[in-house]
GROMACS .gro file of N, CA and C in nm:
model
  501
    1MET      N    1  -3.965   7.648  -3.458
    1MET     CA    2  -4.018   7.744  -3.555
    1MET      C    3  -4.017   7.883  -3.492
    2HIS      N    4  -3.979   7.978  -3.570
    2HIS     CA    5  -3.976   8.117  -3.524
    2HIS      C    6  -4.045   8.200  -3.630
    3GLY      N    7  -4.163   8.260  -3.593
    3GLY     CA    8  -4.236   8.343  -3.688
    3GLY      C    9  -4.282   8.264  -3.809
    4GLY      N   10  -4.314   8.137  -3.793
    4GLY     CA   11  -4.362   8.055  -3.903
    4GLY      C   12  -4.252   7.995  -3.987
    5CYS      N   13  -4.126   8.033  -3.962
    5CYS     CA   14  -4.014   7.981  -4.040
    5CYS      C   15  -3.932   7.886  -3.954
    6PRO      N   16  -3.888   7.776  -4.012
    6PRO     CA   17  -3.802   7.688  -3.934
    6PRO      C   18  -3.670   7.758  -3.903
    7THR      N   19  -3.619   7.738  -3.783
    7THR     CA   20  -3.489   7.795  -3.749
    7THR      C   21  -3.382   7.693  -3.782
    8LYS      N   22  -3.269   7.742  -3.822
    8LYS     CA   23  -3.159   7.655  -3.860
    8LYS      C   24  -3.045   7.678  -3.761
    9GLU      N   25  -3.004   7.572  -3.695
    9GLU     CA   26  -2.893   7.584  -3.600
    9GLU      C   27  -2.763   7.585  -3.679
   10ILE      N   28  -2.683   7.684  -3.652
   10ILE     CA   29  -2.554   7.692  -3.720
   10ILE      C   30  -2.449   7.625  -3.632
   11HIS      N   31  -2.382   7.526  -3.688
   11HIS     CA   32  -2.280   7.455  -3.612
   11HIS      C   33  -2.146   7.480  -3.680
   12MET      N   34  -2.054   7.535  -3.605
   12MET     CA   35  -1.920   7.559  -3.659
   12MET      C   36  -1.823   7.464  -3.592
   13LEU      N   37  -1.760   7.384  -3.671
   13LEU     CA   38  -1.661   7.290  -3.619
   13LEU      C   39  -1.544   7.368  -3.559
   14GLN      N   40  -1.504   7.329  -3.441
   14GLN     CA   41  -1.387   7.389  -3.378
   14GLN      C   42  -1.266   7.302  -3.407
   15VAL      N   43  -1.155   7.363  -3.438
   15VAL     CA   44  -1.033   7.292  -3.469
   15VAL      C   45  -0.927   7.330  -3.366
   16LEU      N   46  -0.865   7.231  -3.305
   16LEU     CA   47  -0.756   7.254  -3.211
   16LEU      C   48  -0.625   7.247  -3.288
   17LEU      N   49  -0.551   7.358  -3.291
   17LEU     CA   50  -0.423   7.363  -3.362
   17LEU      C   51  -0.309   7.357  -3.262
   18LYS      N   52  -0.212   7.271  -3.288
   18LYS     CA   53  -0.089   7.268  -3.209
   18LYS      C   54   0.015   7.341  -3.293
   19ILE      N   55   0.064   7.452  -3.240
   19ILE     CA   56   0.159   7.535  -3.311
   19ILE      C   57   0.300   7.487  -3.277
   20THR      N   58   0.365   7.421  -3.372
   20THR     CA   59   0.497   7.365  -3.348
   20THR      C   60   0.604   7.457  -3.405
   21GLY      N   61   0.727   7.433  -3.366
   21GLY     CA   62   0.838   7.511  -3.421
   21GLY      C   63   0.931   7.564  -3.313
   22GLY      N   64   0.883   7.577  -3.192
   22GLY     CA   65   0.966   7.626  -3.083
   22GLY      C   66   0.986   7.518  -2.979
   23LYS      N   67   1.032   7.557  -2.861
   23LYS     CA   68   1.059   7.463  -2.753
   23LYS      C   69   0.934   7.427  -2.674
   24PHE      N   70   0.826   7.499  -2.696
   24PHE     CA   71   0.698   7.459  -2.638
   24PHE      C   72   0.593   7.470  -2.747
   25ILE      N   73   0.483   7.400  -2.727
   25ILE     CA   74   0.381   7.390  -2.831
   25ILE      C   75   0.250   7.449  -2.779
   26PRO      N   76   0.226   7.576  -2.812
   26PRO     CA   77   0.099   7.635  -2.771
   26PRO      C   78  -0.015   7.575  -2.854
   27GLU      N   79  -0.132   7.570  -2.796
   27GLU     CA   80  -0.250   7.520  -2.866
   27GLU      C   81  -0.356   7.629  -2.868
   28ILE      N   82  -0.426   7.639  -2.980
   28ILE     CA   83  -0.538   7.732  -2.989
   28ILE      C   84  -0.656   7.658  -3.053
   29GLN      N   85  -0.774   7.695  -3.010
   29GLN     CA   86  -0.895   7.635  -3.066
   29GLN      C   87  -0.964   7.742  -3.149
   30VAL      N   88  -0.992   7.708  -3.274
   30VAL     CA   89  -1.050   7.805  -3.368
   30VAL      C   90  -1.159   7.738  -3.451
   31PRO      N   91  -1.254   7.818  -3.503
   31PRO     CA   92  -1.352   7.761  -3.595
   31PRO      C   93  -1.286   7.735  -3.731
   32GLU      N   94  -1.335   7.637  -3.802
   32GLU     CA   95  -1.273   7.604  -3.932
   32GLU      C   96  -1.294   7.715  -4.034
   33SER      N   97  -1.386   7.808  -4.006
   33SER     CA   98  -1.411   7.918  -4.100
   33SER      C   99  -1.315   8.036  -4.081
   34ILE      N  100  -1.227   8.029  -3.982
   34ILE     CA  101  -1.134   8.139  -3.953
   34ILE      C  102  -1.026   8.146  -4.062
   35THR      N  103  -0.987   8.268  -4.095
   35THR     CA  104  -0.879   8.284  -4.194
   35THR      C  105  -0.744   8.261  -4.127
   36ILE      N  106  -0.647   8.233  -4.208
   36ILE     CA  107  -0.510   8.214  -4.158
   36ILE      C  108  -0.461   8.344  -4.094
   37LEU      N  109  -0.496   8.458  -4.151
   37LEU     CA  110  -0.458   8.586  -4.090
   37LEU      C  111  -0.514   8.597  -3.949
   38GLU      N  112  -0.639   8.556  -3.928
   38GLU     CA  113  -0.698   8.561  -3.795
   38GLU      C  114  -0.630   8.463  -3.700
   39VAL      N  115  -0.586   8.348  -3.751
   39VAL     CA  116  -0.509   8.254  -3.669
   39VAL      C  117  -0.379   8.320  -3.625
   40LYS      N  118  -0.312   8.386  -3.719
   40LYS     CA  119  -0.186   8.455  -3.687
   40LYS      C  120  -0.209   8.564  -3.583
   41GLN      N  121  -0.322   8.633  -3.590
   41GLN     CA  122  -0.353   8.737  -3.492
   41GLN      C  123  -0.371   8.675  -3.353
   42GLN      N  124  -0.431   8.558  -3.346
   42GLN     CA  125  -0.445   8.489  -3.217
   42GLN      C  126  -0.308   8.444  -3.165
   43ILE      N  127  -0.223   8.399  -3.255
   43ILE     CA  128  -0.087   8.358  -3.216
   43ILE      C  129  -0.011   8.478  -3.162
   44GLU      N  130  -0.028   8.595  -3.225
   44GLU     CA  131   0.039   8.717  -3.178
   44GLU      C  132  -0.003   8.749  -3.035
   45VAL      N  133  -0.131   8.736  -3.005
   45VAL     CA  134  -0.179   8.761  -2.869
   45VAL      C  135  -0.120   8.658  -2.773
   46LEU      N  136  -0.112   8.533  -2.817
   46LEU     CA  137  -0.067   8.424  -2.730
   46LEU      C  138   0.082   8.429  -2.700
   47ILE      N  139   0.165   8.448  -2.804
   47ILE     CA  140   0.310   8.440  -2.783
   47ILE      C  141   0.385   8.567  -2.820
   48LYS      N  142   0.312   8.674  -2.851
   48LYS     CA  143   0.371   8.807  -2.874
   48LYS      C  144   0.468   8.812  -2.993
   49VAL      N  145   0.438   8.735  -3.098
   49VAL     CA  146   0.517   8.741  -3.221
   49VAL      C  147   0.429   8.809  -3.327
   50GLU      N  148   0.477   8.920  -3.381
   50GLU     CA  149   0.398   8.999  -3.475
   50GLU      C  150   0.356   8.913  -3.596
   51VAL      N  151   0.236   8.943  -3.647
   51VAL     CA  152   0.179   8.869  -3.760
   51VAL      C  153   0.275   8.867  -3.879
   52ASP      N  154   0.335   8.982  -3.910
   52ASP     CA  155   0.421   8.988  -4.029
   52ASP      C  156   0.551   8.909  -4.015
   53ARG      N  157   0.582   8.861  -3.896
   53ARG     CA  158   0.701   8.776  -3.876
   53ARG      C  159   0.666   8.628  -3.874
   54GLN      N  160   0.537   8.594  -3.890
   54GLN     CA  161   0.492   8.456  -3.882
   54GLN      C  162   0.469   8.395  -4.020
   55THR      N  163   0.515   8.272  -4.036
   55THR     CA  164   0.480   8.190  -4.152
   55THR      C  165   0.423   8.061  -4.095
   56LEU      N  166   0.303   8.025  -4.137
   56LEU     CA  167   0.240   7.901  -4.093
   56LEU      C  168   0.242   7.801  -4.207
   57LYS      N  169   0.271   7.676  -4.172
   57LYS     CA  170   0.275   7.569  -4.272
   57LYS      C  171   0.197   7.448  -4.221
   58PHE      N  172   0.131   7.382  -4.314
   58PHE     CA  173   0.061   7.257  -4.284
   58PHE      C  174   0.098   7.159  -4.395
   59ASN      N  175   0.148   7.044  -4.356
   59ASN     CA  176   0.197   6.944  -4.453
   59ASN      C  177   0.298   7.007  -4.550
   60ASN      N  178   0.388   7.089  -4.496
   60ASN     CA  179   0.493   7.158  -4.572
   60ASN      C  180   0.442   7.260  -4.673
   61GLU      N  181   0.314   7.294  -4.667
   61GLU     CA  182   0.258   7.396  -4.756
   61GLU      C  183   0.239   7.525  -4.677
   62GLU      N  184   0.291   7.636  -4.731
   62GLU     CA  185   0.272   7.765  -4.665
   62GLU      C  186   0.126   7.806  -4.675
   63LEU      N  187   0.069   7.846  -4.562
   63LEU     CA  188  -0.072   7.884  -4.556
   63LEU      C  189  -0.087   8.032  -4.589
   64LYS      N  190  -0.178   8.063  -4.678
   64LYS     CA  191  -0.202   8.200  -4.725
   64LYS      C  192  -0.300   8.271  -4.633
   65ASN      N  193  -0.274   8.398  -4.604
   65ASN     CA  194  -0.354   8.475  -4.508
   65ASN      C  195  -0.503   8.481  -4.540
   66ASP      N  196  -0.539   8.484  -4.668
   66ASP     CA  197  -0.680   8.501  -4.705
   66ASP      C  198  -0.759   8.371  -4.711
   67LYS      N  199  -0.692   8.258  -4.693
   67LYS     CA  200  -0.758   8.127  -4.695
   67LYS      C  201  -0.804   8.093  -4.553
   68THR      N  202  -0.894   7.994  -4.542
   68THR     CA  203  -0.944   7.952  -4.413
   68THR      C  204  -0.885   7.816  -4.375
   69ILE      N  205  -0.906   7.780  -4.249
   69ILE     CA  206  -0.866   7.647  -4.201
   69ILE      C  207  -0.933   7.540  -4.287
   70ALA      N  208  -1.062   7.558  -4.315
   70ALA     CA  209  -1.138   7.461  -4.395
   70ALA      C  210  -1.080   7.449  -4.536
   71ASP      N  211  -1.031   7.559  -4.595
   71ASP     CA  212  -0.973   7.554  -4.730
   71ASP      C  213  -0.857   7.457  -4.737
   72TYR      N  214  -0.784   7.444  -4.627
   72TYR     CA  215  -0.667   7.354  -4.624
   72TYR      C  216  -0.703   7.216  -4.567
   73ASP      N  217  -0.830   7.195  -4.533
   73ASP     CA  218  -0.877   7.068  -4.478
   73ASP      C  219  -0.797   7.028  -4.353
   74ILE      N  220  -0.772   7.128  -4.268
   74ILE     CA  221  -0.700   7.104  -4.143
   74ILE      C  222  -0.799   7.053  -4.040
   75LYS      N  223  -0.770   6.939  -3.984
   75LYS     CA  224  -0.859   6.875  -3.887
   75LYS      C  225  -0.813   6.903  -3.744
   76SER      N  226  -0.900   6.872  -3.649
   76SER     CA  227  -0.869   6.897  -3.509
   76SER      C  228  -0.743   6.822  -3.465
   77SER      N  229  -0.669   6.884  -3.375
   77SER     CA  230  -0.542   6.834  -3.322
   77SER      C  231  -0.431   6.827  -3.426
   78ALA      N  232  -0.446   6.903  -3.532
   78ALA     CA  233  -0.343   6.907  -3.636
   78ALA      C  234  -0.221   6.985  -3.588
   79ASP      N  235  -0.106   6.947  -3.638
   79ASP     CA  236   0.017   7.021  -3.612
   79ASP      C  237   0.037   7.122  -3.725
   80VAL      N  238   0.039   7.248  -3.687
   80VAL     CA  239   0.065   7.356  -3.782
   80VAL      C  240   0.200   7.415  -3.744
   81ALA      N  241   0.292   7.415  -3.838
   81ALA     CA  242   0.427   7.463  -3.809
   81ALA      C  243   0.434   7.615  -3.817
   82LEU      N  244   0.499   7.673  -3.719
   82LEU     CA  245   0.521   7.818  -3.715
   82LEU      C  246   0.668   7.845  -3.737
   83GLU      N  247   0.697   7.926  -3.839
   83GLU     CA  248   0.833   7.975  -3.860
   83GLU      C  249   0.830   8.124  -3.829
   84VAL      N  250   0.925   8.169  -3.749
   84VAL     CA  251   0.930   8.309  -3.709
   84VAL      C  252   1.050   8.375  -3.775
   85THR      N  253   1.024   8.480  -3.850
   85THR     CA  254   1.131   8.558  -3.912
   85THR      C  255   1.198   8.640  -3.802
   86PRO      N  256   1.331   8.633  -3.791
   86PRO     CA  257   1.400   8.711  -3.686
   86PRO      C  258   1.376   8.861  -3.703
   87MET      N  259   1.383   8.933  -3.592
   87MET     CA  260   1.372   9.078  -3.597
   87MET      C  261   1.492   9.130  -3.677
   88PRO      N  262   1.471   9.228  -3.763
   88PRO     CA  263   1.581   9.281  -3.843
   88PRO      C  264   1.695   9.333  -3.757
   89GLY      N  265   1.817   9.297  -3.793
   89GLY     CA  266   1.936   9.348  -3.725
   89GLY      C  267   1.967   9.281  -3.593
   90ASP      N  268   1.894   9.179  -3.554
   90ASP     CA  269   1.916   9.108  -3.428
   90ASP      C  270   1.936   9.208  -3.312
   91PRO      N  271   1.835   9.295  -3.291
   91PRO     CA  272   1.850   9.400  -3.188
   91PRO      C  273   1.853   9.344  -3.047
   92ARG      N  274   1.912   9.423  -2.957
   92ARG     CA  275   1.907   9.390  -2.815
   92ARG      C  276   1.772   9.436  -2.762
   93TYR      N  277   1.718   9.361  -2.666
   93TYR     CA  278   1.593   9.401  -2.602
   93TYR      C  279   1.591   9.345  -2.461
   94ASP      N  280   1.508   9.408  -2.377
   94ASP     CA  281   1.498   9.368  -2.237
   94ASP      C  282   1.379   9.275  -2.217
   95ILE      N  283   1.402   9.173  -2.136
   95ILE     CA  284   1.295   9.092  -2.083
   95ILE      C  285   1.295   9.116  -1.933
   96VAL      N  286   1.185   9.091  -1.867
   96VAL     CA  287   1.176   9.113  -1.723
   96VAL      C  288   1.189   8.977  -1.655
   97VAL      N  289   1.281   8.970  -1.561
   97VAL     CA  290   1.300   8.848  -1.485
   97VAL      C  291   1.251   8.874  -1.343
   98LYS      N  292   1.155   8.792  -1.301
   98LYS     CA  293   1.097   8.807  -1.167
   98LYS      C  294   1.158   8.703  -1.075
   99LEU      N  295   1.204   8.751  -0.963
   99LEU     CA  296   1.251   8.665  -0.856
   99LEU      C  297   1.153   8.688  -0.741
  100SER      N  298   1.145   8.597  -0.649
  100SER     CA  299   1.043   8.608  -0.544
  100SER      C  300   1.047   8.744  -0.474
  101TYR      N  301   1.162   8.806  -0.464
  101TYR     CA  302   1.173   8.930  -0.388
  101TYR      C  303   1.204   9.053  -0.472
  102GLN      N  304   1.221   9.038  -0.604
  102GLN     CA  305   1.246   9.155  -0.689
  102GLN      C  306   1.235   9.119  -0.836
  103ASP      N  307   1.226   9.224  -0.918
  103ASP     CA  308   1.224   9.210  -1.063
  103ASP      C  309   1.346   9.280  -1.118
  104GLY      N  310   1.388   9.242  -1.237
  104GLY     CA  311   1.500   9.310  -1.299
  104GLY      C  312   1.504   9.284  -1.449
  105PRO      N  313   1.553   9.382  -1.524
  105PRO     CA  314   1.564   9.364  -1.668
  105PRO      C  315   1.690   9.285  -1.704
  106VAL      N  316   1.679   9.203  -1.805
  106VAL     CA  317   1.794   9.131  -1.859
  106VAL      C  318   1.792   9.157  -2.010
  107THR      N  319   1.902   9.204  -2.064
  107THR     CA  320   1.910   9.235  -2.205
  107THR      C  321   1.958   9.113  -2.282
  108VAL      N  322   1.882   9.078  -2.386
  108VAL     CA  323   1.915   8.962  -2.470
  108VAL      C  324   1.898   9.000  -2.616
  109ARG      N  325   1.938   8.910  -2.702
  109ARG     CA  326   1.909   8.914  -2.845
  109ARG      C  327   1.836   8.785  -2.877
  110GLN      N  328   1.766   8.781  -2.990
  110GLN     CA  329   1.699   8.657  -3.029
  110GLN      C  330   1.798   8.543  -3.044
  111THR      N  331   1.919   8.575  -3.082
  111THR     CA  332   2.020   8.472  -3.104
  111THR      C  333   2.097   8.436  -2.978
  112SER      N  334   2.070   8.506  -2.867
  112SER     CA  335   2.136   8.472  -2.740
  112SER      C  336   2.095   8.331  -2.700
  113LEU      N  337   2.190   8.257  -2.648
  113LEU     CA  338   2.158   8.123  -2.599
  113LEU      C  339   2.096   8.132  -2.460
  114VAL      N  340   2.013   8.035  -2.428
  114VAL     CA  341   1.952   8.029  -2.295
  114VAL      C  342   2.061   8.029  -2.188
  115ALA      N  343   2.172   7.959  -2.212
  115ALA     CA  344   2.282   7.955  -2.115
  115ALA      C  345   2.335   8.096  -2.087
  116GLU      N  346   2.345   8.180  -2.190
  116GLU     CA  347   2.393   8.317  -2.172
  116GLU      C  348   2.293   8.398  -2.089
  117MET      N  349   2.164   8.379  -2.115
  117MET     CA  350   2.061   8.449  -2.039
  117MET      C  351   2.063   8.405  -1.893
  118ARG      N  352   2.075   8.275  -1.869
  118ARG     CA  353   2.082   8.224  -1.731
  118ARG      C  354   2.202   8.282  -1.658
  119ALA      N  355   2.315   8.294  -1.727
  119ALA     CA  356   2.436   8.350  -1.665
  119ALA      C  357   2.414   8.497  -1.628
  120LYS      N  358   2.345   8.572  -1.713
  120LYS     CA  359   2.315   8.712  -1.681
  120LYS      C  360   2.225   8.723  -1.558
  121VAL      N  361   2.126   8.635  -1.549
  121VAL     CA  362   2.036   8.635  -1.434
  121VAL      C  363   2.115   8.603  -1.307
  122ALA      N  364   2.202   8.504  -1.314
  122ALA     CA  365   2.283   8.466  -1.197
  122ALA      C  366   2.373   8.583  -1.153
  123ARG      N  367   2.433   8.653  -1.251
  123ARG     CA  368   2.518   8.768  -1.218
  123ARG      C  369   2.435   8.883  -1.159
  124LEU      N  370   2.316   8.904  -1.214
  124LEU     CA  371   2.231   9.014  -1.170
  124LEU      C  372   2.201   9.005  -1.020
  125TRP      N  373   2.176   8.883  -0.971
  125TRP     CA  374   2.141   8.866  -0.831
  125TRP      C  375   2.248   8.796  -0.750
  126GLY      N  376   2.364   8.770  -0.809
  126GLY     CA  377   2.474   8.710  -0.735
  126GLY      C  378   2.442   8.571  -0.683
  127ILE      N  379   2.377   8.492  -0.763
  127ILE     CA  380   2.344   8.355  -0.722
  127ILE      C  381   2.417   8.256  -0.811
  128PRO      N  382   2.452   8.140  -0.760
  128PRO     CA  383   2.523   8.041  -0.841
  128PRO      C  384   2.438   7.997  -0.961
  129LEU      N  385   2.500   7.992  -1.076
  129LEU     CA  386   2.432   7.955  -1.199
  129LEU      C  387   2.362   7.820  -1.188
  130LYS      N  388   2.427   7.723  -1.125
  130LYS     CA  389   2.370   7.589  -1.116
  130LYS      C  390   2.244   7.585  -1.030
  131ASN      N  391   2.219   7.691  -0.953
  131ASN     CA  392   2.102   7.695  -0.866
  131ASN      C  393   1.986   7.774  -0.928
  132THR      N  394   2.000   7.817  -1.054
  132THR     CA  395   1.901   7.902  -1.117
  132THR      C  396   1.816   7.824  -1.217
  133THR      N  397   1.684   7.833  -1.200
  133THR     CA  398   1.589   7.774  -1.293
  133THR      C  399   1.503   7.887  -1.349
  134LEU      N  400   1.480   7.884  -1.480
  134LEU     CA  401   1.398   7.986  -1.544
  134LEU      C  402   1.274   7.921  -1.603
  135LYS      N  403   1.162   7.995  -1.595
  135LYS     CA  404   1.042   7.945  -1.660
  135LYS      C  405   0.952   8.061  -1.700
  136MET      N  406   0.868   8.034  -1.798
  136MET     CA  407   0.770   8.130  -1.846
  136MET      C  408   0.635   8.061  -1.831
  137GLY      N  409   0.558   8.105  -1.733
  137GLY     CA  410   0.434   8.034  -1.701
  137GLY      C  411   0.470   7.894  -1.653
  138SER      N  412   0.414   7.795  -1.718
  138SER     CA  413   0.444   7.657  -1.679
  138SER      C  414   0.555   7.596  -1.764
  139ILE      N  415   0.612   7.674  -1.855
  139ILE     CA  416   0.715   7.625  -1.948
  139ILE      C  417   0.854   7.645  -1.888
  140MET      N  418   0.927   7.535  -1.872
  140MET     CA  419   1.065   7.544  -1.825
  140MET      C  420   1.154   7.591  -1.939
  141ILE      N  421   1.238   7.687  -1.912
  141ILE     CA  422   1.335   7.736  -2.010
  141ILE      C  423   1.466   7.668  -1.972
  142ASP      N  424   1.486   7.550  -2.028
  142ASP     CA  425   1.593   7.466  -1.975
  142ASP      C  426   1.692   7.412  -2.077
  143ASP      N  427   1.675   7.444  -2.204
  143ASP     CA  428   1.769   7.396  -2.305
  143ASP      C  429   1.877   7.502  -2.325
  144ASP      N  430   1.989   7.488  -2.253
  144ASP     CA  431   2.095   7.589  -2.255
  144ASP      C  432   2.153   7.613  -2.394
  145GLU      N  433   2.142   7.516  -2.483
  145GLU     CA  434   2.199   7.529  -2.618
  145GLU      C  435   2.103   7.596  -2.716
  146ALA      N  436   1.979   7.619  -2.676
  146ALA     CA  437   1.879   7.679  -2.764
  146ALA      C  438   1.886   7.831  -2.758
  147PRO      N  439   1.855   7.898  -2.869
  147PRO     CA  440   1.844   8.044  -2.863
  147PRO      C  441   1.717   8.082  -2.788
  148VAL      N  442   1.715   8.202  -2.730
  148VAL     CA  443   1.596   8.245  -2.657
  148VAL      C  444   1.474   8.253  -2.749
  149SER      N  445   1.496   8.272  -2.878
  149SER     CA  446   1.384   8.279  -2.972
  149SER      C  447   1.307   8.148  -2.979
  150ALA      N  448   1.370   8.037  -2.944
  150ALA     CA  449   1.301   7.907  -2.946
  150ALA      C  450   1.190   7.902  -2.841
  151TYR      N  451   1.197   7.991  -2.742
  151TYR     CA  452   1.094   7.999  -2.639
  151TYR      C  453   1.001   8.119  -2.664
  152TYR      N  454   1.013   8.181  -2.780
  152TYR     CA  455   0.932   8.296  -2.819
  152TYR      C  456   0.945   8.411  -2.718
  153LEU      N  457   1.064   8.428  -2.659
  153LEU     CA  458   1.086   8.541  -2.569
  153LEU      C  459   1.093   8.667  -2.653
  154CYS      N  460   1.019   8.767  -2.614
  154CYS     CA  461   1.009   8.890  -2.691
  154CYS      C  462   1.033   9.010  -2.600
  155PRO      N  463   1.053   9.128  -2.659
  155PRO     CA  464   1.075   9.247  -2.576
  155PRO      C  465   0.963   9.264  -2.472
  156GLY      N  466   1.003   9.282  -2.347
  156GLY     CA  467   0.909   9.306  -2.240
  156GLY      C  468   0.842   9.182  -2.181
  157CYS      N  469   0.870   9.065  -2.236
  157CYS     CA  470   0.806   8.947  -2.179
  157CYS      C  471   0.863   8.921  -2.039
  158VAL      N  472   0.786   8.845  -1.962
  158VAL     CA  473   0.822   8.821  -1.822
  158VAL      C  474   0.852   8.673  -1.803
  159ILE      N  475   0.967   8.646  -1.743
  159ILE     CA  476   1.000   8.509  -1.704
  159ILE      C  477   1.026   8.507  -1.555
  160GLU      N  478   1.017   8.390  -1.497
  160GLU     CA  479   1.039   8.376  -1.354
  160GLU      C  480   1.170   8.303  -1.330
  161ALA      N  481   1.244   8.351  -1.232
  161ALA     CA  482   1.367   8.283  -1.190
  161ALA      C  483   1.341   8.219  -1.055
  162GLU      N  484   1.382   8.097  -1.041
  162GLU     CA  485   1.371   8.028  -0.914
  162GLU      C  486   1.509   7.986  -0.871
  163ILE      N  487   1.534   7.995  -0.742
  163ILE     CA  488   1.664   7.956  -0.688
  163ILE      C  489   1.645   7.827  -0.612
  164LYS      N  490   1.717   7.725  -0.656
  164LYS     CA  491   1.713   7.598  -0.584
  164LYS      C  492   1.798   7.614  -0.457
  165ALA      N  493   1.767   7.535  -0.360
  165ALA     CA  494   1.840   7.540  -0.233
  165ALA      C  495   1.989   7.517  -0.256
  166TYR      N  496   2.072   7.593  -0.187
  166TYR     CA  497   2.216   7.575  -0.195
  166TYR      C  498   2.255   7.444  -0.129
  167ARG      N  499   2.356   7.379  -0.186
  167ARG     CA  500   2.405   7.253  -0.125
  167ARG      C  501   2.551   7.265  -0.099
   0.00000   0.00000   0.00000
């Protein structure tokens, strides 16, 4: 009791969303009262994809920005599909590739294949392509046939290059 009135504990259910659609599946935990627009804003912070380029779907239904997680009856550990609209004109942009002893820009397009990006990294530092491994945080960028957009690589993002021992 507070001031003669009973206090009411407010409990907000947290929902864990698995954002599918790319080569890795980021997860975010949100209250069920959050709007879809606010979810998109969290996704923008997480993977650097602008809100206006995101379409979220649950059970093949496009989620509207002004609705909440609860409105769609999305439960914890649900898979929410993310579709990303390509940047207009498929522009070139630089990503930063970090090697243990230096950093360097590599220019890509969203439609560039991972294999093409790996080849540019190998040329940049004069290392054999087969000895180059790329990753972003703990995510291996290893599907050479996938476009870089499948890994949500965006202008200015940072990836790490590792060189395996020469044989």
